[in-house]
PDB file of C-alpha atoms in Angstrom:
ATOM      1  CA  UNK A1271     158.582 107.550 102.826  1.00  0.00           C
ATOM      2  CA  UNK A1272     154.837 106.909 102.761  1.00  0.00           C
ATOM      3  CA  UNK A1273     153.200 105.517 105.899  1.00  0.00           C
ATOM      4  CA  UNK A1274     150.403 103.859 103.899  1.00  0.00           C
ATOM      5  CA  UNK A1275     151.073 100.495 102.291  1.00  0.00           C
ATOM      6  CA  UNK A1276     148.884  98.710  99.773  1.00  0.00           C
ATOM      7  CA  UNK A1277     148.877  95.157  98.507  1.00  0.00           C
ATOM      8  CA  UNK A1278     149.195  93.715  96.027  1.00  0.00           C
ATOM      9  CA  UNK A1279     150.961  96.234  93.795  1.00  0.00           C
ATOM     10  CA  UNK A1280     149.664  94.671  90.609  1.00  0.00           C
ATOM     11  CA  UNK A1281     146.819  92.279  89.905  1.00  0.00           C
ATOM     12  CA  UNK A1282     145.197  90.732  86.839  1.00  0.00           C
ATOM     13  CA  UNK A1283     141.654  89.407  87.076  1.00  0.00           C
ATOM     14  CA  UNK A1284     139.092  88.056  84.670  1.00  0.00           C
ATOM     15  CA  UNK A1285     135.783  89.777  84.014  1.00  0.00           C
ATOM     16  CA  UNK A1286     133.124  88.540  86.448  1.00  0.00           C
ATOM     17  CA  UNK A1287     135.599  87.638  89.180  1.00  0.00           C
ATOM     18  CA  UNK A1288     135.865  89.211  92.620  1.00  0.00           C
ATOM     19  CA  UNK A1289     138.892  91.008  94.023  1.00  0.00           C
ATOM     20  CA  UNK A1290     140.052  92.202  97.443  1.00  0.00           C
ATOM     21  CA  UNK A1291     142.600  94.974  97.781  1.00  0.00           C
ATOM     22  CA  UNK A1292     144.279  95.734 101.088  1.00  0.00           C
ATOM     23  CA  UNK A1293     145.585  98.857 102.765  1.00  0.00           C
ATOM     24  CA  UNK A1294     147.553  99.413 105.922  1.00  0.00           C
ATOM     25  CA  UNK A1295     147.012 102.949 107.131  1.00  0.00           C
ATOM     26  CA  UNK A1296     149.571 105.245 108.677  1.00  0.00           C
ATOM     27  CA  UNK A1297     149.848 104.666 112.396  1.00  0.00           C
ATOM     28  CA  UNK A1298     147.192 106.522 114.360  1.00  0.00           C
ATOM     29  CA  UNK A1299     145.123 107.495 111.329  1.00  0.00           C
ATOM     30  CA  UNK A1300     141.481 106.649 111.992  1.00  0.00           C
ATOM     31  CA  UNK A1301     140.065 107.699 108.627  1.00  0.00           C
ATOM     32  CA  UNK A1302     140.658 105.810 105.407  1.00  0.00           C
ATOM     33  CA  UNK A1303     139.434 106.605 101.924  1.00  0.00           C
ATOM     34  CA  UNK A1304     139.607 104.682  98.683  1.00  0.00           C
ATOM     35  CA  UNK A1305     139.988 106.191  95.237  1.00  0.00           C
ATOM     36  CA  UNK A1306     139.896 104.847  91.698  1.00  0.00           C
ATOM     37  CA  UNK A1307     142.212 106.422  89.149  1.00  0.00           C
ATOM     38  CA  UNK A1308     141.764 105.605  85.489  1.00  0.00           C
ATOM     39  CA  UNK A1309     144.612 106.262  83.089  1.00  0.00           C
ATOM     40  CA  UNK A1310     145.036 109.979  82.432  1.00  0.00           C
ATOM     41  CA  UNK A1311     142.409 110.998  84.979  1.00  0.00           C
ATOM     42  CA  UNK A1312     142.481 112.293  88.502  1.00  0.00           C
ATOM     43  CA  UNK A1313     141.553 109.980  91.371  1.00  0.00           C
ATOM     44  CA  UNK A1314     137.814 109.499  91.929  1.00  0.00           C
ATOM     45  CA  UNK A1315     136.433 109.047  95.434  1.00  0.00           C
ATOM     46  CA  UNK A1316     134.883 105.623  96.112  1.00  0.00           C
ATOM     47  CA  UNK A1317     134.137 105.707  99.847  1.00  0.00           C
ATOM     48  CA  UNK A1318     135.513 106.619 103.246  1.00  0.00           C
ATOM     49  CA  UNK A1319     135.597 104.833 106.588  1.00  0.00           C
ATOM     50  CA  UNK A1320     135.895 106.440 109.986  1.00  0.00           C
ATOM     51  CA  UNK A1321     136.310 104.237 113.048  1.00  0.00           C
ATOM     52  CA  UNK A1322     135.121 101.156 111.116  1.00  0.00           C
ATOM     53  CA  UNK A1323     131.940 102.778 109.789  1.00  0.00           C
ATOM     54  CA  UNK A1324     131.387 103.953 106.242  1.00  0.00           C
ATOM     55  CA  UNK A1325     130.670 107.668 106.442  1.00  0.00           C
ATOM     56  CA  UNK A1326     130.824 108.784 102.852  1.00  0.00           C
ATOM     57  CA  UNK A1327     130.435 107.302  99.395  1.00  0.00           C
ATOM     58  CA  UNK A1328     131.048 108.484  95.883  1.00  0.00           C
ATOM     59  CA  UNK A1329     129.216 107.567  92.702  1.00  0.00           C
ATOM     60  CA  UNK A1330     130.145 103.891  92.654  1.00  0.00           C
ATOM     61  CA  UNK A1331     127.767 100.882  92.532  1.00  0.00           C
ATOM     62  CA  UNK A1332     127.184  98.575  95.533  1.00  0.00           C
ATOM     63  CA  UNK A1333     129.506  95.931  94.095  1.00  0.00           C
ATOM     64  CA  UNK A1334     132.262  98.176  95.453  1.00  0.00           C
ATOM     65  CA  UNK A1335     132.372  97.569  99.189  1.00  0.00           C
ATOM     66  CA  UNK A1336     134.840  97.942 101.982  1.00  0.00           C
ATOM     67  CA  UNK A1337     135.854  97.212 105.516  1.00  0.00           C
ATOM     68  CA  UNK A1338     137.982  98.977 108.086  1.00  0.00           C
ATOM     69  CA  UNK A1339     139.469  97.009 110.969  1.00  0.00           C
ATOM     70  CA  UNK A1340     140.313  98.051 114.547  1.00  0.00           C
ATOM     71  CA  UNK A1341     144.003  98.212 113.667  1.00  0.00           C
ATOM     72  CA  UNK A1342     143.089 100.783 110.981  1.00  0.00           C
ATOM     73  CA  UNK A1343     143.862  98.438 108.096  1.00  0.00           C
ATOM     74  CA  UNK A1344     141.168  98.272 105.461  1.00  0.00           C
ATOM     75  CA  UNK A1345     139.945  96.374 102.431  1.00  0.00           C
ATOM     76  CA  UNK A1346     138.287  97.290  99.161  1.00  0.00           C
ATOM     77  CA  UNK A1347     136.192  94.519  97.622  1.00  0.00           C
ATOM     78  CA  UNK A1348     134.893  94.591  94.086  1.00  0.00           C
ATOM     79  CA  UNK A1349     132.452  91.951  92.871  1.00  0.00           C
ATOM     80  CA  UNK A1350     131.503  91.024  89.316  1.00  0.00           C
ATOM     81  CA  UNK A1351     134.502  92.754  87.825  1.00  0.00           C
ATOM     82  CA  UNK A1352     134.035  94.664  84.595  1.00  0.00           C
ATOM     83  CA  UNK A1353     136.629  95.707  82.055  1.00  0.00           C
ATOM     84  CA  UNK A1354     136.137  99.372  83.060  1.00  0.00           C
ATOM     85  CA  UNK A1355     137.213  98.527  86.591  1.00  0.00           C
ATOM     86  CA  UNK A1356     140.784  98.409  85.305  1.00  0.00           C
ATOM     87  CA  UNK A1357     142.509 101.265  87.121  1.00  0.00           C
ATOM     88  CA  UNK A1358     144.916 102.269  89.857  1.00  0.00           C
ATOM     89  CA  UNK A1359     143.206 101.929  93.254  1.00  0.00           C
ATOM     90  CA  UNK A1360     144.506 104.276  95.908  1.00  0.00           C
ATOM     91  CA  UNK A1361     144.077 104.188  99.645  1.00  0.00           C
ATOM     92  CA  UNK A1362     144.472 107.372 101.669  1.00  0.00           C
ATOM     93  CA  UNK A1363     144.508 107.805 105.419  1.00  0.00           C
ATOM     94  CA  UNK A1364     144.230 110.813 107.665  1.00  0.00           C
ATOM     95  CA  UNK A1365     143.717 111.921 111.222  1.00  0.00           C
ATOM     96  CA  UNK A1366     140.460 113.573 112.214  1.00  0.00           C
ATOM     97  CA  UNK A1367     142.374 116.820 112.100  1.00  0.00           C
ATOM     98  CA  UNK A1368     143.245 117.102 108.435  1.00  0.00           C
ATOM     99  CA  UNK A1369     145.577 120.036 108.734  1.00  0.00           C
ATOM    100  CA  UNK A1370     148.290 118.085 107.002  1.00  0.00           C
ATOM    101  CA  UNK A1371     146.168 116.478 104.334  1.00  0.00           C
ATOM    102  CA  UNK A1372     145.762 112.879 103.413  1.00  0.00           C
ATOM    103  CA  UNK A1373     148.575 110.358 103.071  1.00  0.00           C
ATOM    104  CA  UNK A1374     148.219 108.157 100.024  1.00  0.00           C
ATOM    105  CA  UNK A1375     149.636 104.738  99.343  1.00  0.00           C
ATOM    106  CA  UNK A1376     151.255 103.872  96.032  1.00  0.00           C
ATOM    107  CA  UNK A1377     148.170 102.024  94.895  1.00  0.00           C
ATOM    108  CA  UNK A1378     147.217  98.684  93.392  1.00  0.00           C
ATOM    109  CA  UNK A1379     147.166  98.461  89.616  1.00  0.00           C
ATOM    110  CA  UNK A1380     144.176  96.262  88.707  1.00  0.00           C
ATOM    111  CA  UNK A1381     143.784  94.952  85.181  1.00  0.00           C
ATOM    112  CA  UNK A1382     140.560  93.193  84.216  1.00  0.00           C
ATOM    113  CA  UNK A1383     140.723  91.069  81.103  1.00  0.00           C
TER     114      UNK A1383
ATOM    115  CA  UNK B  90     130.561 119.572  88.247  1.00  0.00           C
ATOM    116  CA  UNK B  91     134.181 120.665  88.248  1.00  0.00           C
ATOM    117  CA  UNK B  92     135.059 122.793  91.247  1.00  0.00           C
ATOM    118  CA  UNK B  93     138.482 123.797  89.939  1.00  0.00           C
ATOM    119  CA  UNK B  94     140.047 124.657  86.603  1.00  0.00           C
ATOM    120  CA  UNK B  95     143.762 124.471  85.924  1.00  0.00           C
ATOM    121  CA  UNK B  96     145.953 124.254  82.801  1.00  0.00           C
ATOM    122  CA  UNK B  97     146.312 120.790  81.365  1.00  0.00           C
ATOM    123  CA  UNK B  98     150.069 121.090  80.973  1.00  0.00           C
ATOM    124  CA  UNK B  99     153.041 123.380  81.537  1.00  0.00           C
ATOM    125  CA  UNK B 100     156.668 123.255  80.462  1.00  0.00           C
ATOM    126  CA  UNK B 101     159.677 124.655  82.295  1.00  0.00           C
ATOM    127  CA  UNK B 102     163.434 124.356  82.581  1.00  0.00           C
ATOM    128  CA  UNK B 103     165.577 123.447  85.520  1.00  0.00           C
ATOM    129  CA  UNK B 104     166.215 126.326  87.899  1.00  0.00           C
ATOM    130  CA  UNK B 105     163.191 128.340  86.875  1.00  0.00           C
ATOM    131  CA  UNK B 106     160.298 129.332  89.088  1.00  0.00           C
ATOM    132  CA  UNK B 107     157.004 127.741  88.084  1.00  0.00           C
ATOM    133  CA  UNK B 108     153.600 129.189  88.888  1.00  0.00           C
ATOM    134  CA  UNK B 109     150.493 127.088  88.370  1.00  0.00           C
ATOM    135  CA  UNK B 110     147.210 128.946  88.679  1.00  0.00           C
ATOM    136  CA  UNK B 111     143.941 127.314  89.600  1.00  0.00           C
ATOM    137  CA  UNK B 112     140.491 128.867  89.247  1.00  0.00           C
ATOM    138  CA  UNK B 113     137.785 128.066  91.796  1.00  0.00           C
ATOM    139  CA  UNK B 114     135.068 130.634  91.188  1.00  0.00           C
ATOM    140  CA  UNK B 115     132.502 128.873  93.373  1.00  0.00           C
ATOM    141  CA  UNK B 116     134.668 128.368  96.430  1.00  0.00           C
ATOM    142  CA  UNK B 117     132.627 128.282  99.630  1.00  0.00           C
ATOM    143  CA  UNK B 118     133.370 130.224 102.767  1.00  0.00           C
ATOM    144  CA  UNK B 119     134.558 127.145 104.652  1.00  0.00           C
ATOM    145  CA  UNK B 120     136.602 125.703 101.798  1.00  0.00           C
ATOM    146  CA  UNK B 121     140.355 125.368 101.997  1.00  0.00           C
ATOM    147  CA  UNK B 122     142.642 125.113  98.980  1.00  0.00           C
ATOM    148  CA  UNK B 123     144.982 122.158  98.827  1.00  0.00           C
ATOM    149  CA  UNK B 124     147.580 121.114  96.287  1.00  0.00           C
ATOM    150  CA  UNK B 125     148.821 117.593  95.674  1.00  0.00           C
ATOM    151  CA  UNK B 126     151.670 116.261  93.537  1.00  0.00           C
ATOM    152  CA  UNK B 127     151.556 112.884  91.807  1.00  0.00           C
ATOM    153  CA  UNK B 128     154.328 110.936  90.115  1.00  0.00           C
ATOM    154  CA  UNK B 129     153.508 108.072  87.707  1.00  0.00           C
ATOM    155  CA  UNK B 130     152.339 104.894  89.453  1.00  0.00           C
ATOM    156  CA  UNK B 131     152.366 106.580  92.849  1.00  0.00           C
ATOM    157  CA  UNK B 132     149.674 108.070  95.034  1.00  0.00           C
ATOM    158  CA  UNK B 133     149.246 111.838  95.298  1.00  0.00           C
ATOM    159  CA  UNK B 134     151.431 113.596  97.832  1.00  0.00           C
ATOM    160  CA  UNK B 135     150.242 116.579  99.885  1.00  0.00           C
ATOM    161  CA  UNK B 136     152.195 119.747  99.043  1.00  0.00           C
ATOM    162  CA  UNK B 137     150.511 122.708 100.679  1.00  0.00           C
ATOM    163  CA  UNK B 138     147.201 123.963 101.995  1.00  0.00           C
ATOM    164  CA  UNK B 139     145.865 127.446 102.612  1.00  0.00           C
ATOM    165  CA  UNK B 140     142.775 129.534 103.228  1.00  0.00           C
ATOM    166  CA  UNK B 141     143.787 133.072 102.312  1.00  0.00           C
ATOM    167  CA  UNK B 142     146.780 135.321 101.599  1.00  0.00           C
ATOM    168  CA  UNK B 143     150.072 133.463 101.418  1.00  0.00           C
ATOM    169  CA  UNK B 144     151.334 130.187 102.801  1.00  0.00           C
ATOM    170  CA  UNK B 145     154.904 128.977 102.482  1.00  0.00           C
ATOM    171  CA  UNK B 146     156.591 125.731 103.420  1.00  0.00           C
ATOM    172  CA  UNK B 147     159.871 124.075 102.552  1.00  0.00           C
ATOM    173  CA  UNK B 148     158.548 122.886  99.205  1.00  0.00           C
ATOM    174  CA  UNK B 149     156.294 125.589  97.768  1.00  0.00           C
ATOM    175  CA  UNK B 150     154.320 128.766  98.270  1.00  0.00           C
ATOM    176  CA  UNK B 151     150.620 129.241  97.820  1.00  0.00           C
ATOM    177  CA  UNK B 152     149.219 132.646  96.921  1.00  0.00           C
ATOM    178  CA  UNK B 153     145.518 133.293  97.427  1.00  0.00           C
ATOM    179  CA  UNK B 154     143.986 136.682  96.513  1.00  0.00           C
ATOM    180  CA  UNK B 155     141.417 138.349  98.700  1.00  0.00           C
ATOM    181  CA  UNK B 156     138.426 137.106  96.684  1.00  0.00           C
ATOM    182  CA  UNK B 157     139.773 133.508  96.885  1.00  0.00           C
ATOM    183  CA  UNK B 158     138.440 132.736  93.402  1.00  0.00           C
ATOM    184  CA  UNK B 159     141.842 131.551  92.316  1.00  0.00           C
ATOM    185  CA  UNK B 160     145.121 130.416  93.777  1.00  0.00           C
ATOM    186  CA  UNK B 161     148.674 130.056  92.521  1.00  0.00           C
ATOM    187  CA  UNK B 162     151.098 127.333  93.463  1.00  0.00           C
ATOM    188  CA  UNK B 163     154.662 128.570  93.179  1.00  0.00           C
ATOM    189  CA  UNK B 164     157.561 126.133  92.909  1.00  0.00           C
ATOM    190  CA  UNK B 165     160.937 127.865  93.260  1.00  0.00           C
ATOM    191  CA  UNK B 166     163.886 126.683  91.170  1.00  0.00           C
ATOM    192  CA  UNK B 167     162.365 123.498  89.810  1.00  0.00           C
ATOM    193  CA  UNK B 168     164.438 120.428  89.060  1.00  0.00           C
ATOM    194  CA  UNK B 169     163.859 117.438  86.786  1.00  0.00           C
ATOM    195  CA  UNK B 170     162.369 115.566  89.728  1.00  0.00           C
ATOM    196  CA  UNK B 171     159.529 118.091  89.920  1.00  0.00           C
ATOM    197  CA  UNK B 172     158.101 116.651  86.699  1.00  0.00           C
ATOM    198  CA  UNK B 173     154.714 115.412  87.858  1.00  0.00           C
ATOM    199  CA  UNK B 174     150.977 116.075  87.798  1.00  0.00           C
ATOM    200  CA  UNK B 175     149.812 118.806  90.182  1.00  0.00           C
ATOM    201  CA  UNK B 176     146.245 118.843  91.465  1.00  0.00           C
ATOM    202  CA  UNK B 177     144.392 121.788  92.955  1.00  0.00           C
ATOM    203  CA  UNK B 178     141.500 120.896  95.251  1.00  0.00           C
ATOM    204  CA  UNK B 179     139.010 122.876  97.283  1.00  0.00           C
ATOM    205  CA  UNK B 180     136.986 121.498 100.136  1.00  0.00           C
ATOM    206  CA  UNK B 181     135.818 121.954 103.680  1.00  0.00           C
ATOM    207  CA  UNK B 182     138.418 120.225 105.828  1.00  0.00           C
ATOM    208  CA  UNK B 183     136.257 120.554 108.896  1.00  0.00           C
ATOM    209  CA  UNK B 184     133.154 118.808 107.529  1.00  0.00           C
ATOM    210  CA  UNK B 185     131.869 115.542 108.945  1.00  0.00           C
ATOM    211  CA  UNK B 186     133.634 113.717 106.207  1.00  0.00           C
ATOM    212  CA  UNK B 187     135.863 115.313 103.704  1.00  0.00           C
ATOM    213  CA  UNK B 188     136.373 113.883 100.271  1.00  0.00           C
ATOM    214  CA  UNK B 189     138.973 115.039  97.845  1.00  0.00           C
ATOM    215  CA  UNK B 190     137.575 115.983  94.446  1.00  0.00           C
ATOM    216  CA  UNK B 191     140.349 115.745  91.904  1.00  0.00           C
ATOM    217  CA  UNK B 192     140.242 117.212  88.422  1.00  0.00           C
ATOM    218  CA  UNK B 193     142.650 116.175  85.707  1.00  0.00           C
ATOM    219  CA  UNK B 194     145.473 118.234  87.149  1.00  0.00           C
ATOM    220  CA  UNK B 195     148.362 120.043  85.478  1.00  0.00           C
ATOM    221  CA  UNK B 196     151.137 117.981  83.953  1.00  0.00           C
ATOM    222  CA  UNK B 197     154.395 119.853  84.620  1.00  0.00           C
ATOM    223  CA  UNK B 198     157.343 118.844  82.465  1.00  0.00           C
ATOM    224  CA  UNK B 199     160.750 120.138  83.562  1.00  0.00           C
ATOM    225  CA  UNK B 200     163.503 119.900  80.981  1.00  0.00           C
ATOM    226  CA  UNK B 201     167.286 120.258  81.353  1.00  0.00           C
TER     227      UNK B 201
END
């Protein structure tokens, strides 16, 4: 059973709108990463937070932003939604010691119409 | 720039052993090799990680030759529930931040 939970599971938004996706990390995990997975593709790294600071970012525009909170929950915000933003958004958490890899949530399926 | 290359798809039957090979010709000295499994509409799940030689856990084995330019994930006696996409990743797990670079993975279909 995964220790990472994401909400909502599904979401439909209109082009130009803003969306906030939420993630509750596995207990004790101080690092959280967000990934975008388009249909038929592997997940693509968006950014990572460590102890509430962004410490890594992939090739995504500034309209993708995030927050990590002291309780290790986090948010992914996307402004000015575009049709190509339709994808599965995955949150992954880990300890500083990544011997056992990252734990992923089941994702939020975002559809932009 | 793709860091790994693996077959797009593989077919097998229940009870067989499945070996999925991944090429990573440009693997760096500090890079580890990690495999993830992903079912439809779920997040990837960590299977196994290794640096060299052989690693075995309750789910799979990972074989890494001395030159580390490839690795093979071995799944013993697969069942229908092993039908999934398998991703091979390389990366430095001890870096300041470590991102997972996924390719398209290998779609494994297990048939009765």
